[in-house]
mmCIF file of C-alpha atoms in Angstrom:
data_model
loop_
_atom_site.group_PDB
_atom_site.id
_atom_site.type_symbol
_atom_site.label_atom_id
_atom_site.label_comp_id
_atom_site.label_asym_id
_atom_site.label_seq_id
_atom_site.Cartn_x
_atom_site.Cartn_y
_atom_site.Cartn_z
ATOM 1 C CA MET E 28 0.000 0.000 0.000
ATOM 2 C CA SER E 29 2.887 2.288 0.805
ATOM 3 C CA SER E 30 4.264 1.878 -2.736
ATOM 4 C CA ALA E 31 0.849 2.633 -4.252
ATOM 5 C CA ASN E 32 0.464 5.714 -2.124
ATOM 6 C CA ASN E 33 3.913 6.859 -3.065
ATOM 7 C CA LEU E 34 3.065 6.387 -6.766
ATOM 8 C CA LYS E 35 -0.134 8.388 -6.411
ATOM 9 C CA LYS E 36 1.752 11.151 -4.628
ATOM 10 C CA SER E 37 4.363 11.233 -7.382
ATOM 11 C CA LEU E 38 1.736 11.422 -10.094
ATOM 12 C CA LEU E 39 -0.073 14.213 -8.199
ATOM 13 C CA VAL E 40 3.124 16.192 -7.806
ATOM 14 C CA LEU E 41 3.922 15.747 -11.513
ATOM 15 C CA ALA E 42 0.445 16.899 -12.549
ATOM 16 C CA LEU E 43 0.646 19.911 -10.251
ATOM 17 C CA ALA E 44 4.073 20.847 -11.583
ATOM 18 C CA THR E 45 2.831 20.562 -15.157
ATOM 19 C CA THR E 46 -0.162 22.797 -14.379
ATOM 20 C CA LEU E 47 1.998 25.397 -12.703
ATOM 21 C CA ALA E 48 4.423 25.367 -15.611
ATOM 22 C CA ALA E 49 1.582 25.879 -18.044
ATOM 23 C CA CYS E 50 0.220 28.735 -15.964
ATOM 24 C CA SER E 51 3.668 30.268 -15.751
ATOM 25 C CA ASP E 52 4.099 30.090 -19.541
ATOM 26 C CA ASN E 53 0.730 31.754 -20.132
ATOM 27 C CA ASP E 54 1.573 34.612 -17.761
ATOM 28 C CA ASN E 55 4.858 35.349 -19.528
ATOM 29 C CA ASP E 56 3.504 35.259 -23.102
ATOM 30 C CA PRO E 57 3.229 38.795 -24.572
ATOM 31 C CA VAL E 58 -0.245 39.964 -25.450
ATOM 32 C CA VAL E 59 -0.448 40.454 -29.197
ATOM 33 C CA GLU E 60 -2.878 43.231 -30.127
ATOM 34 C CA GLU E 61 -4.260 43.823 -33.555
ATOM 35 C CA PRO E 62 -2.734 46.977 -35.152
ATOM 36 C CA VAL E 63 -5.016 49.984 -35.194
ATOM 37 C CA VAL E 64 -5.357 51.348 -38.715
ATOM 38 C CA VAL E 65 -5.751 55.132 -38.666
ATOM 39 C CA GLU E 66 -7.293 56.455 -41.823
ATOM 40 C CA PRO E 67 -5.670 59.723 -42.959
ATOM 41 C CA ILE E 68 -7.877 62.777 -42.751
ATOM 42 C CA VAL E 69 -8.183 64.288 -46.212
ATOM 43 C CA VAL E 70 -8.967 67.993 -46.150
ATOM 44 C CA GLU E 71 -10.435 69.070 -49.457
ATOM 45 C CA PRO E 72 -9.325 72.566 -50.517
ATOM 46 C CA VAL E 73 -11.992 75.240 -50.586
ATOM 47 C CA ILE E 74 -12.371 76.496 -54.140
ATOM 48 C CA SER E 75 -13.352 80.082 -54.872
ATOM 49 C CA GLU E 76 -14.912 80.870 -58.235
ATOM 50 C CA PHE E 77 -15.286 84.343 -59.678
ATOM 51 C CA THR E 78 -17.240 85.365 -62.763
ATOM 52 C CA ILE E 79 -15.903 88.536 -64.384
ATOM 53 C CA THR E 80 -17.993 90.612 -66.764
ATOM 54 C CA PHE E 81 -15.874 92.943 -68.897
ATOM 55 C CA SER E 82 -17.430 95.768 -70.933
ATOM 56 C CA ASN E 83 -15.698 97.925 -73.557
ATOM 57 C CA LEU E 84 -16.859 101.515 -73.026
ATOM 58 C CA THR E 85 -14.964 103.052 -75.961
ATOM 59 C CA ALA E 86 -16.452 104.086 -79.299
ATOM 60 C CA GLY E 87 -13.581 103.020 -81.558
ATOM 61 C CA GLN E 88 -11.049 100.888 -79.694
ATOM 62 C CA PRO E 89 -11.159 97.081 -79.820
ATOM 63 C CA LEU E 90 -9.802 95.549 -76.618
ATOM 64 C CA SER E 91 -7.684 92.400 -76.619
ATOM 65 C CA PRO E 92 -8.873 89.306 -74.698
ATOM 66 C CA LEU E 93 -9.060 90.168 -71.013
ATOM 67 C CA SER E 94 -6.264 88.627 -68.938
ATOM 68 C CA VAL E 95 -7.053 87.803 -65.307
ATOM 69 C CA ILE E 96 -4.417 86.779 -62.758
ATOM 70 C CA ALA E 97 -5.073 85.710 -59.152
ATOM 71 C CA PHE E 98 -2.230 86.314 -56.691
ATOM 72 C CA GLU E 99 -1.471 86.888 -53.009
ATOM 73 C CA ASP E 100 0.979 89.766 -52.651
ATOM 74 C CA GLU E 101 2.967 90.909 -55.686
ATOM 75 C CA ALA E 102 0.861 92.236 -58.571
ATOM 76 C CA PRO E 103 1.904 91.408 -62.158
ATOM 77 C CA TRP E 104 2.018 95.137 -62.955
ATOM 78 C CA SER E 105 1.917 98.399 -61.033
ATOM 79 C CA PHE E 106 1.599 102.056 -61.976
ATOM 80 C CA GLY E 107 4.979 103.825 -62.094
ATOM 81 C CA THR E 108 7.059 100.652 -62.508
ATOM 82 C CA THR E 109 8.786 99.123 -65.531
ATOM 83 C CA ALA E 110 6.554 96.781 -67.509
ATOM 84 C CA SER E 111 7.497 93.109 -67.606
ATOM 85 C CA VAL E 112 8.162 91.494 -70.977
ATOM 86 C CA GLY E 113 4.793 89.752 -70.639
ATOM 87 C CA LEU E 114 2.969 93.046 -70.169
ATOM 88 C CA GLU E 115 4.989 94.613 -73.003
ATOM 89 C CA MET E 116 3.829 91.843 -75.345
ATOM 90 C CA LEU E 117 0.222 92.298 -74.222
ATOM 91 C CA ALA E 118 0.280 96.094 -74.526
ATOM 92 C CA GLU E 119 1.999 96.116 -77.935
ATOM 93 C CA SER E 120 0.235 93.205 -79.633
ATOM 94 C CA GLY E 121 -2.594 91.890 -77.441
ATOM 95 C CA ALA E 122 -0.841 88.514 -77.099
ATOM 96 C CA ASN E 123 -1.123 87.383 -73.482
ATOM 97 C CA GLU E 124 0.533 83.946 -73.248
ATOM 98 C CA GLU E 125 3.742 85.274 -71.670
ATOM 99 C CA TYR E 126 1.842 87.620 -69.389
ATOM 100 C CA LEU E 127 -0.402 84.831 -68.067
ATOM 101 C CA SER E 128 2.643 82.699 -67.189
ATOM 102 C CA TYR E 129 3.330 85.035 -64.249
ATOM 103 C CA GLU E 130 5.452 82.899 -61.946
ATOM 104 C CA VAL E 131 3.704 83.635 -58.625
ATOM 105 C CA ALA E 132 0.170 83.461 -60.004
ATOM 106 C CA LEU E 133 -2.279 81.315 -58.047
ATOM 107 C CA ALA E 134 -4.375 81.041 -61.205
ATOM 108 C CA ALA E 135 -4.533 82.786 -64.575
ATOM 109 C CA VAL E 136 -7.121 82.839 -67.335
ATOM 110 C CA SER E 137 -7.892 84.624 -70.608
ATOM 111 C CA ALA E 138 -11.208 85.582 -72.146
ATOM 112 C CA GLU E 139 -11.850 83.873 -75.474
ATOM 113 C CA GLY E 140 -11.592 86.767 -77.890
ATOM 114 C CA ALA E 141 -11.241 90.469 -78.501
ATOM 115 C CA ILE E 142 -13.988 92.809 -77.339
ATOM 116 C CA GLY E 143 -15.281 95.370 -79.792
ATOM 117 C CA PRO E 144 -16.518 98.856 -78.869
ATOM 118 C CA GLY E 145 -19.692 98.612 -76.776
ATOM 119 C CA GLU E 146 -19.381 94.832 -76.360
ATOM 120 C CA THR E 147 -19.255 92.738 -73.190
ATOM 121 C CA THR E 148 -17.562 89.425 -72.462
ATOM 122 C CA THR E 149 -17.458 87.041 -69.494
ATOM 123 C CA VAL E 150 -14.601 84.986 -68.064
ATOM 124 C CA ILE E 151 -14.466 82.661 -65.032
ATOM 125 C CA ILE E 152 -11.465 82.081 -62.780
ATOM 126 C CA THR E 153 -11.245 79.443 -60.031
ATOM 127 C CA VAL E 154 -8.613 79.407 -57.299
ATOM 128 C CA GLU E 155 -8.025 77.765 -53.933
ATOM 129 C CA GLU E 156 -9.300 80.002 -51.153
ATOM 130 C CA GLN E 157 -6.544 82.129 -49.607
ATOM 131 C CA GLU E 158 -6.352 84.384 -46.580
ATOM 132 C CA THR E 159 -5.184 87.098 -48.974
ATOM 133 C CA LEU E 160 -6.521 86.932 -52.523
ATOM 134 C CA ASN E 161 -6.181 89.613 -55.189
ATOM 135 C CA LEU E 162 -7.162 89.777 -58.838
ATOM 136 C CA SER E 163 -5.360 91.719 -61.574
ATOM 137 C CA PHE E 164 -6.756 92.580 -65.026
ATOM 138 C CA ALA E 165 -5.208 93.767 -68.306
ATOM 139 C CA ALA E 166 -6.276 94.218 -71.947
ATOM 140 C CA MET E 167 -4.724 96.136 -74.844
ATOM 141 C CA LEU E 168 -6.367 99.007 -76.683
ATOM 142 C CA GLY E 169 -5.852 97.601 -80.174
ATOM 143 C CA ASN E 170 -5.613 100.812 -82.178
ATOM 144 C CA THR E 171 -2.652 102.180 -80.207
ATOM 145 C CA ASN E 172 1.068 101.537 -79.911
ATOM 146 C CA ASP E 173 1.158 100.238 -76.327
ATOM 147 C CA ALA E 174 -1.933 101.374 -74.450
ATOM 148 C CA PHE E 175 -3.706 98.980 -72.136
ATOM 149 C CA THR E 176 -6.432 99.096 -69.521
ATOM 150 C CA GLY E 177 -7.197 97.134 -66.393
ATOM 151 C CA LEU E 178 -6.765 96.997 -62.643
ATOM 152 C CA SER E 179 -3.404 96.351 -61.011
ATOM 153 C CA SER E 180 -4.812 94.764 -57.851
ATOM 154 C CA LEU E 181 -8.290 94.225 -56.461
ATOM 155 C CA ASP E 182 -8.699 92.514 -53.071
ATOM 156 C CA VAL E 183 -11.489 89.916 -53.191
ATOM 157 C CA SER E 184 -10.528 88.073 -49.985
ATOM 158 C CA THR E 185 -13.697 89.005 -48.106
ATOM 159 C CA LEU E 186 -16.131 88.834 -51.004
ATOM 160 C CA GLU E 187 -18.976 86.495 -50.028
ATOM 161 C CA VAL E 188 -20.586 84.009 -52.401
ATOM 162 C CA GLY E 189 -23.176 85.961 -54.367
ATOM 163 C CA GLY E 190 -21.451 89.270 -53.673
ATOM 164 C CA SER E 191 -20.152 91.569 -56.407
ATOM 165 C CA LEU E 192 -17.641 94.354 -56.912
ATOM 166 C CA SER E 193 -17.820 96.846 -59.776
ATOM 167 C CA ARG E 194 -14.964 98.999 -61.060
ATOM 168 C CA THR E 195 -14.239 101.174 -64.094
ATOM 169 C CA THR E 196 -10.757 101.321 -65.614
ATOM 170 C CA THR E 197 -8.578 103.947 -67.249
ATOM 171 C CA ALA E 198 -6.044 103.761 -70.081
ATOM 172 C CA TYR E 199 -2.376 103.224 -69.247
ATOM 173 C CA ASP E 200 0.754 103.605 -71.359
ATOM 174 C CA ALA E 201 3.079 100.612 -70.946
ATOM 175 C CA GLY E 202 6.052 102.869 -71.640
ATOM 176 C CA THR E 203 7.676 100.380 -73.974
ATOM 177 C CA GLU E 204 6.948 101.822 -77.433
ATOM 178 C CA ALA E 205 6.825 105.410 -78.651
ATOM 179 C CA ASN E 206 3.323 106.582 -79.539
ATOM 180 C CA THR E 207 4.091 107.219 -83.200
ATOM 181 C CA GLU E 208 0.673 105.886 -84.320
ATOM 182 C CA THR E 209 2.119 104.999 -87.715
ATOM 183 C CA ALA E 210 0.639 102.317 -89.937
ATOM 184 C CA GLU E 211 3.793 100.261 -89.382
ATOM 185 C CA THR E 212 3.557 100.249 -85.571
ATOM 186 C CA VAL E 213 -0.160 100.058 -84.705
ATOM 187 C CA PRO E 214 -1.362 96.419 -84.795
ATOM 188 C CA GLY E 215 -5.124 97.000 -84.596
ATOM 189 C CA PRO E 216 -7.593 96.989 -87.494
ATOM 190 C CA ALA E 217 -7.040 100.707 -88.114
ATOM 191 C CA ALA E 218 -3.507 99.986 -89.396
ATOM 192 C CA SER E 219 -2.685 96.232 -89.115
ATOM 193 C CA GLY E 220 0.947 97.071 -88.446
ATOM 194 C CA GLU E 221 3.624 95.429 -86.316
ATOM 195 C CA GLY E 222 2.727 94.093 -82.897
ATOM 196 C CA PHE E 223 5.383 93.288 -80.309
ATOM 197 C CA ASN E 224 8.882 94.631 -80.823
ATOM 198 C CA GLU E 225 11.463 93.881 -78.127
ATOM 199 C CA ILE E 226 13.186 97.225 -78.707
ATOM 200 C CA ARG E 227 11.934 99.747 -76.150
ATOM 201 C CA ASP E 228 11.998 103.165 -77.776
ATOM 202 C CA ASP E 229 9.747 104.982 -75.303
ATOM 203 C CA THR E 230 11.967 107.216 -73.193
ATOM 204 C CA ALA E 231 9.834 106.737 -70.071
ATOM 205 C CA ASP E 232 10.054 102.915 -69.832
ATOM 206 C CA ILE E 233 7.568 102.964 -66.947
ATOM 207 C CA ILE E 234 3.809 102.519 -66.762
ATOM 208 C CA THR E 235 2.044 105.882 -66.823
ATOM 209 C CA MET E 236 -1.387 107.281 -67.617
ATOM 210 C CA HIS E 237 -1.953 107.279 -71.371
ATOM 211 C CA PRO E 238 -2.167 110.787 -72.873
ATOM 212 C CA GLY E 239 -4.623 109.737 -75.594
ATOM 213 C CA ILE E 240 -4.067 109.602 -79.331
ATOM 214 C CA VAL E 241 -3.312 112.401 -81.776
ATOM 215 C CA SER E 242 -5.207 111.619 -84.961
ATOM 216 C CA ASN E 243 -4.320 112.632 -88.503
ATOM 217 C CA GLN E 244 -7.189 115.120 -88.350
ATOM 218 C CA ASP E 245 -5.501 116.706 -85.320
ATOM 219 C CA GLY E 246 -2.403 117.524 -87.342
ATOM 220 C CA LEU E 247 -0.274 114.388 -86.953
ATOM 221 C CA SER E 248 -0.065 113.605 -90.645
ATOM 222 C CA THR E 249 1.837 110.337 -90.096
ATOM 223 C CA SER E 250 -0.820 108.943 -87.779
ATOM 224 C CA ALA E 251 -2.836 106.000 -89.068
ATOM 225 C CA LEU E 252 -5.576 106.838 -86.569
ATOM 226 C CA GLY E 253 -8.619 109.037 -87.009
ATOM 227 C CA VAL E 254 -10.798 110.913 -84.558
ATOM 228 C CA GLU E 255 -13.056 107.858 -84.388
ATOM 229 C CA HIS E 256 -10.282 106.014 -82.564
ATOM 230 C CA LYS E 257 -10.062 108.522 -79.737
ATOM 231 C CA PHE E 258 -11.122 107.418 -76.285
ATOM 232 C CA ASP E 259 -12.018 108.955 -72.965
ATOM 233 C CA ASN E 260 -11.694 107.487 -69.511
ATOM 234 C CA PRO E 261 -13.141 105.242 -68.258
ATOM 235 C CA VAL E 262 -12.182 102.740 -70.945
ATOM 236 C CA SER E 263 -13.918 99.675 -69.539
ATOM 237 C CA LYS E 264 -16.119 98.392 -66.740
ATOM 238 C CA ILE E 265 -15.331 95.256 -64.760
ATOM 239 C CA VAL E 266 -17.853 93.472 -62.535
ATOM 240 C CA ILE E 267 -16.552 90.640 -60.328
ATOM 241 C CA THR E 268 -19.098 88.252 -58.790
ATOM 242 C CA ARG E 269 -18.124 85.416 -56.475
ATOM 243 C CA THR E 270 -20.145 82.442 -57.657
ATOM 244 C CA GLN E 271 -18.584 79.762 -55.420
#
């Protein structure tokens, strides 16, 4: 009986040891948790949309396609400064590709075609909403050497959706080409002469107010322009409506 009891005790001790070992192993095993997948938060940019209505108020000056540039701080042109090559091209020929490639532009767009006297056109520009947002406008007076009209900078940062701003514009001289008004140098339909010329022969070489034209009836016999091509300020009207 003593041997049987001893055997039972041995088996009991073995079973207990095995149980304790198993419990010990379970306590030491690291707890493996499933990884938490955090989906990235995608913040969609707020898009501002502006519809610009541009009206030619002159009686005899076609205006080149309106160029619109959105920017934060530095305007693409300013009164009293030297015109960029892009603005020179626009003011001398109406071509705006170089002008619209303004390096710090937030967005840039061109109206589809020229605007005849008394006509109106519409262009839309969309841009990501900014704390500071300005719009700049420019268009050539076709029957001139280098006259253009527009607005250097208009702050539209606080314009609410559905709100509008209305401005009239004057004529500026780009200061890049002398106002000879000859048939060879005026690109518009009154003369169909040369457009852009990289040589700057205007002594000012800065943007100033345009003095107006001197027609052949006024005594400038070499002028290709007539009194019908004269213009008064304002040259155009611009209405900006925020539509989004």
